[in-house]
Amino acid sequence: CTPDLLPSDITGVTIYHPVPHQFEFQAGPIFAHLILADEINRTSPRTQSALLEVMEESQVTVDGVTHPLESPFLVVATQNPIEYEGTFALPESQLDRFLMRLNIGYPTVDEEAQILAQSDTRPGLEQLSPVISRERLLALMGEVTTVHVAESLTRYIAELAHATRRSSRIYLGMSPRATLALYRAAQAWALMHDRRYVVPDDVIELAPYVVEHRLILSRSTAVPSPEAAHEVFSEILKGIPVPTQESR
């Protein structure tokens, strides 16, 4: 992503062909199963907003015509947490559409040594092979919604959301979309661990990654940062009673 990137560079554009005397839609790079937006905060807000409809509705509207995207559809975006000059912070409405935020950080000494050792022998993309078929992935996505979530855990997630909205240290707490995202993420996490039911640890494990990037801290809080949001949310998470086996 660069400052001169246009919305049509992502979604596509309608081009007029004089010979058949008709317009033809040329699909942009967004029409793929996996999209990587590298350093998304370097492009303009207008271009960032072009992703909003796509990420929410899995469709693109150009010149009044709606073009659906094929499933699965996943957007992965990166941000450089150090350099802020010449960047455009993502608005809250767009941050809320990202399921999770992960802080990759630097590799460990062993990991970096392994990177160096494999730098000359690492296979190219042409030598990689698929690890799962599209049909199997779609089937697993459908199974996620069948994972059981006890009523006590459903209420636990709702109480967590309301606690973020009541906190004096948070200006804007979890949205209903964030609550649903945590619910679905817990179901997927349980399925990945060969369980057909969600346990409290699933919610507690995923909550920081699903929730913290959606929170807006109040002005009375220290300098807003991912670290400050983590500290505030950790305190809230500890203050909500975890459902026990009896309550489930």
PDB file of N, CA and C in Angstrom, residues 124-169:
ATOM      1  N   GLY A 124      11.527 -22.469  -3.237  1.00  0.00           N
ATOM      2  CA  GLY A 124      10.730 -21.391  -3.781  1.00  0.00           C
ATOM      3  C   GLY A 124       9.257 -21.718  -3.739  1.00  0.00           C
ATOM      4  N   LEU A 125       8.434 -20.731  -4.099  1.00  0.00           N
ATOM      5  CA  LEU A 125       6.990 -20.915  -4.056  1.00  0.00           C
ATOM      6  C   LEU A 125       6.537 -22.046  -4.977  1.00  0.00           C
ATOM      7  N   GLU A 126       7.263 -22.230  -6.088  1.00  0.00           N
ATOM      8  CA  GLU A 126       6.850 -23.264  -7.033  1.00  0.00           C
ATOM      9  C   GLU A 126       7.008 -24.669  -6.463  1.00  0.00           C
ATOM     10  N   GLN A 127       7.774 -24.817  -5.382  1.00  0.00           N
ATOM     11  CA  GLN A 127       7.986 -26.126  -4.782  1.00  0.00           C
ATOM     12  C   GLN A 127       7.028 -26.403  -3.618  1.00  0.00           C
ATOM     13  N   LEU A 128       6.211 -25.415  -3.265  1.00  0.00           N
ATOM     14  CA  LEU A 128       5.258 -25.613  -2.180  1.00  0.00           C
ATOM     15  C   LEU A 128       4.019 -26.330  -2.695  1.00  0.00           C
ATOM     16  N   SER A 129       3.372 -27.072  -1.812  1.00  0.00           N
ATOM     17  CA  SER A 129       2.168 -27.804  -2.181  1.00  0.00           C
ATOM     18  C   SER A 129       1.043 -27.462  -1.210  1.00  0.00           C
ATOM     19  N   PRO A 130      -0.217 -27.550  -1.629  1.00  0.00           N
ATOM     20  CA  PRO A 130      -1.351 -27.224  -0.752  1.00  0.00           C
ATOM     21  C   PRO A 130      -1.404 -28.174   0.443  1.00  0.00           C
ATOM     22  N   VAL A 131      -1.863 -27.645   1.585  1.00  0.00           N
ATOM     23  CA  VAL A 131      -2.014 -28.456   2.786  1.00  0.00           C
ATOM     24  C   VAL A 131      -3.480 -28.786   3.051  1.00  0.00           C
ATOM     25  N   ILE A 132      -4.388 -28.118   2.331  1.00  0.00           N
ATOM     26  CA  ILE A 132      -5.811 -28.391   2.498  1.00  0.00           C
ATOM     27  C   ILE A 132      -6.522 -27.958   1.227  1.00  0.00           C
ATOM     28  N   SER A 133      -7.582 -28.668   0.867  1.00  0.00           N
ATOM     29  CA  SER A 133      -8.345 -28.310  -0.319  1.00  0.00           C
ATOM     30  C   SER A 133      -9.360 -27.225   0.012  1.00  0.00           C
ATOM     31  N   ARG A 134      -9.824 -26.519  -1.013  1.00  0.00           N
ATOM     32  CA  ARG A 134     -10.826 -25.472  -0.820  1.00  0.00           C
ATOM     33  C   ARG A 134     -12.108 -26.073  -0.264  1.00  0.00           C
ATOM     34  N   GLU A 135     -12.488 -27.245  -0.777  1.00  0.00           N
ATOM     35  CA  GLU A 135     -13.718 -27.888  -0.323  1.00  0.00           C
ATOM     36  C   GLU A 135     -13.633 -28.260   1.157  1.00  0.00           C
ATOM     37  N   ARG A 136     -12.481 -28.763   1.595  1.00  0.00           N
ATOM     38  CA  ARG A 136     -12.321 -29.144   2.990  1.00  0.00           C
ATOM     39  C   ARG A 136     -12.342 -27.915   3.898  1.00  0.00           C
ATOM     40  N   LEU A 137     -11.719 -26.827   3.448  1.00  0.00           N
ATOM     41  CA  LEU A 137     -11.699 -25.601   4.235  1.00  0.00           C
ATOM     42  C   LEU A 137     -13.110 -25.037   4.395  1.00  0.00           C
ATOM     43  N   LEU A 138     -13.881 -25.030   3.312  1.00  0.00           N
ATOM     44  CA  LEU A 138     -15.258 -24.544   3.376  1.00  0.00           C
ATOM     45  C   LEU A 138     -16.097 -25.419   4.308  1.00  0.00           C
ATOM     46  N   ALA A 139     -15.827 -26.728   4.292  1.00  0.00           N
ATOM     47  CA  ALA A 139     -16.557 -27.629   5.176  1.00  0.00           C
ATOM     48  C   ALA A 139     -16.237 -27.338   6.640  1.00  0.00           C
ATOM     49  N   LEU A 140     -14.969 -27.083   6.931  1.00  0.00           N
ATOM     50  CA  LEU A 140     -14.561 -26.757   8.303  1.00  0.00           C
ATOM     51  C   LEU A 140     -15.168 -25.427   8.748  1.00  0.00           C
ATOM     52  N   MET A 141     -15.221 -24.461   7.834  1.00  0.00           N
ATOM     53  CA  MET A 141     -15.835 -23.171   8.167  1.00  0.00           C
ATOM     54  C   MET A 141     -17.303 -23.347   8.523  1.00  0.00           C
ATOM     55  N   GLY A 142     -17.964 -24.268   7.830  1.00  0.00           N
ATOM     56  CA  GLY A 142     -19.358 -24.527   8.142  1.00  0.00           C
ATOM     57  C   GLY A 142     -19.537 -25.226   9.473  1.00  0.00           C
ATOM     58  N   GLU A 143     -18.551 -26.040   9.857  1.00  0.00           N
ATOM     59  CA  GLU A 143     -18.633 -26.776  11.113  1.00  0.00           C
ATOM     60  C   GLU A 143     -18.428 -25.870  12.328  1.00  0.00           C
ATOM     61  N   VAL A 144     -17.781 -24.736  12.139  1.00  0.00           N
ATOM     62  CA  VAL A 144     -17.490 -23.844  13.264  1.00  0.00           C
ATOM     63  C   VAL A 144     -18.766 -23.447  13.996  1.00  0.00           C
ATOM     64  N   THR A 145     -19.816 -23.143  13.257  1.00  0.00           N
ATOM     65  CA  THR A 145     -21.055 -22.677  13.878  1.00  0.00           C
ATOM     66  C   THR A 145     -21.791 -23.783  14.624  1.00  0.00           C
ATOM     67  N   THR A 146     -21.368 -25.035  14.437  1.00  0.00           N
ATOM     68  CA  THR A 146     -22.015 -26.146  15.138  1.00  0.00           C
ATOM     69  C   THR A 146     -21.345 -26.453  16.471  1.00  0.00           C
ATOM     70  N   VAL A 147     -20.226 -25.802  16.774  1.00  0.00           N
ATOM     71  CA  VAL A 147     -19.536 -26.023  18.043  1.00  0.00           C
ATOM     72  C   VAL A 147     -20.386 -25.455  19.176  1.00  0.00           C
ATOM     73  N   HIS A 148     -20.599 -26.256  20.214  1.00  0.00           N
ATOM     74  CA  HIS A 148     -21.493 -25.868  21.306  1.00  0.00           C
ATOM     75  C   HIS A 148     -20.835 -24.824  22.215  1.00  0.00           C
ATOM     76  N   VAL A 149     -21.602 -23.796  22.557  1.00  0.00           N
ATOM     77  CA  VAL A 149     -21.180 -22.781  23.520  1.00  0.00           C
ATOM     78  C   VAL A 149     -22.233 -22.747  24.624  1.00  0.00           C
ATOM     79  N   ALA A 150     -21.827 -23.079  25.840  1.00  0.00           N
ATOM     80  CA  ALA A 150     -22.769 -23.112  26.961  1.00  0.00           C
ATOM     81  C   ALA A 150     -23.334 -21.722  27.225  1.00  0.00           C
ATOM     82  N   GLU A 151     -24.535 -21.695  27.782  1.00  0.00           N
ATOM     83  CA  GLU A 151     -25.183 -20.421  28.070  1.00  0.00           C
ATOM     84  C   GLU A 151     -24.358 -19.565  29.023  1.00  0.00           C
ATOM     85  N   SER A 152     -23.677 -20.215  29.971  1.00  0.00           N
ATOM     86  CA  SER A 152     -22.850 -19.465  30.917  1.00  0.00           C
ATOM     87  C   SER A 152     -21.678 -18.788  30.219  1.00  0.00           C
ATOM     88  N   LEU A 153     -21.125 -19.442  29.179  1.00  0.00           N
ATOM     89  CA  LEU A 153     -20.019 -18.843  28.432  1.00  0.00           C
ATOM     90  C   LEU A 153     -20.518 -17.712  27.535  1.00  0.00           C
ATOM     91  N   THR A 154     -21.697 -17.882  26.977  1.00  0.00           N
ATOM     92  CA  THR A 154     -22.300 -16.810  26.179  1.00  0.00           C
ATOM     93  C   THR A 154     -22.484 -15.556  27.041  1.00  0.00           C
ATOM     94  N   ARG A 155     -22.984 -15.757  28.248  1.00  0.00           N
ATOM     95  CA  ARG A 155     -23.179 -14.636  29.166  1.00  0.00           C
ATOM     96  C   ARG A 155     -21.835 -14.057  29.611  1.00  0.00           C
ATOM     97  N   TYR A 156     -20.820 -14.916  29.766  1.00  0.00           N
ATOM     98  CA  TYR A 156     -19.486 -14.461  30.144  1.00  0.00           C
ATOM     99  C   TYR A 156     -18.927 -13.495  29.097  1.00  0.00           C
ATOM    100  N   ILE A 157     -19.105 -13.829  27.826  1.00  0.00           N
ATOM    101  CA  ILE A 157     -18.637 -12.953  26.749  1.00  0.00           C
ATOM    102  C   ILE A 157     -19.413 -11.638  26.760  1.00  0.00           C
ATOM    103  N   ALA A 158     -20.728 -11.724  26.985  1.00  0.00           N
ATOM    104  CA  ALA A 158     -21.553 -10.504  27.031  1.00  0.00           C
ATOM    105  C   ALA A 158     -21.160  -9.616  28.213  1.00  0.00           C
ATOM    106  N   GLU A 159     -20.887 -10.237  29.371  1.00  0.00           N
ATOM    107  CA  GLU A 159     -20.479  -9.455  30.543  1.00  0.00           C
ATOM    108  C   GLU A 159     -19.122  -8.804  30.319  1.00  0.00           C
ATOM    109  N   LEU A 160     -18.244  -9.489  29.604  1.00  0.00           N
ATOM    110  CA  LEU A 160     -16.942  -8.921  29.272  1.00  0.00           C
ATOM    111  C   LEU A 160     -17.106  -7.689  28.385  1.00  0.00           C
ATOM    112  N   ALA A 161     -17.998  -7.782  27.418  1.00  0.00           N
ATOM    113  CA  ALA A 161     -18.249  -6.645  26.530  1.00  0.00           C
ATOM    114  C   ALA A 161     -18.810  -5.450  27.300  1.00  0.00           C
ATOM    115  N   HIS A 162     -19.769  -5.696  28.178  1.00  0.00           N
ATOM    116  CA  HIS A 162     -20.376  -4.607  28.946  1.00  0.00           C
ATOM    117  C   HIS A 162     -19.370  -3.997  29.925  1.00  0.00           C
ATOM    118  N   ALA A 163     -18.444  -4.812  30.432  1.00  0.00           N
ATOM    119  CA  ALA A 163     -17.424  -4.282  31.343  1.00  0.00           C
ATOM    120  C   ALA A 163     -16.517  -3.291  30.623  1.00  0.00           C
ATOM    121  N   THR A 164     -16.201  -3.534  29.345  1.00  0.00           N
ATOM    122  CA  THR A 164     -15.368  -2.588  28.591  1.00  0.00           C
ATOM    123  C   THR A 164     -16.120  -1.290  28.331  1.00  0.00           C
ATOM    124  N   ARG A 165     -17.444  -1.366  28.240  1.00  0.00           N
ATOM    125  CA  ARG A 165     -18.239  -0.169  27.972  1.00  0.00           C
ATOM    126  C   ARG A 165     -18.452   0.666  29.231  1.00  0.00           C
ATOM    127  N   ARG A 166     -18.353   0.024  30.386  1.00  0.00           N
ATOM    128  CA  ARG A 166     -18.563   0.736  31.648  1.00  0.00           C
ATOM    129  C   ARG A 166     -17.273   1.287  32.236  1.00  0.00           C
ATOM    130  N   SER A 167     -16.130   0.818  31.753  1.00  0.00           N
ATOM    131  CA  SER A 167     -14.853   1.217  32.331  1.00  0.00           C
ATOM    132  C   SER A 167     -14.583   2.704  32.105  1.00  0.00           C
ATOM    133  N   SER A 168     -14.138   3.369  33.156  1.00  0.00           N
ATOM    134  CA  SER A 168     -13.812   4.798  33.050  1.00  0.00           C
ATOM    135  C   SER A 168     -12.523   5.029  32.268  1.00  0.00           C
ATOM    136  N   ARG A 169     -11.735   3.974  32.088  1.00  0.00           N
ATOM    137  CA  ARG A 169     -10.466   4.091  31.363  1.00  0.00           C
ATOM    138  C   ARG A 169     -10.629   3.843  29.868  1.00  0.00           C
TER     139      ARG A 169
END
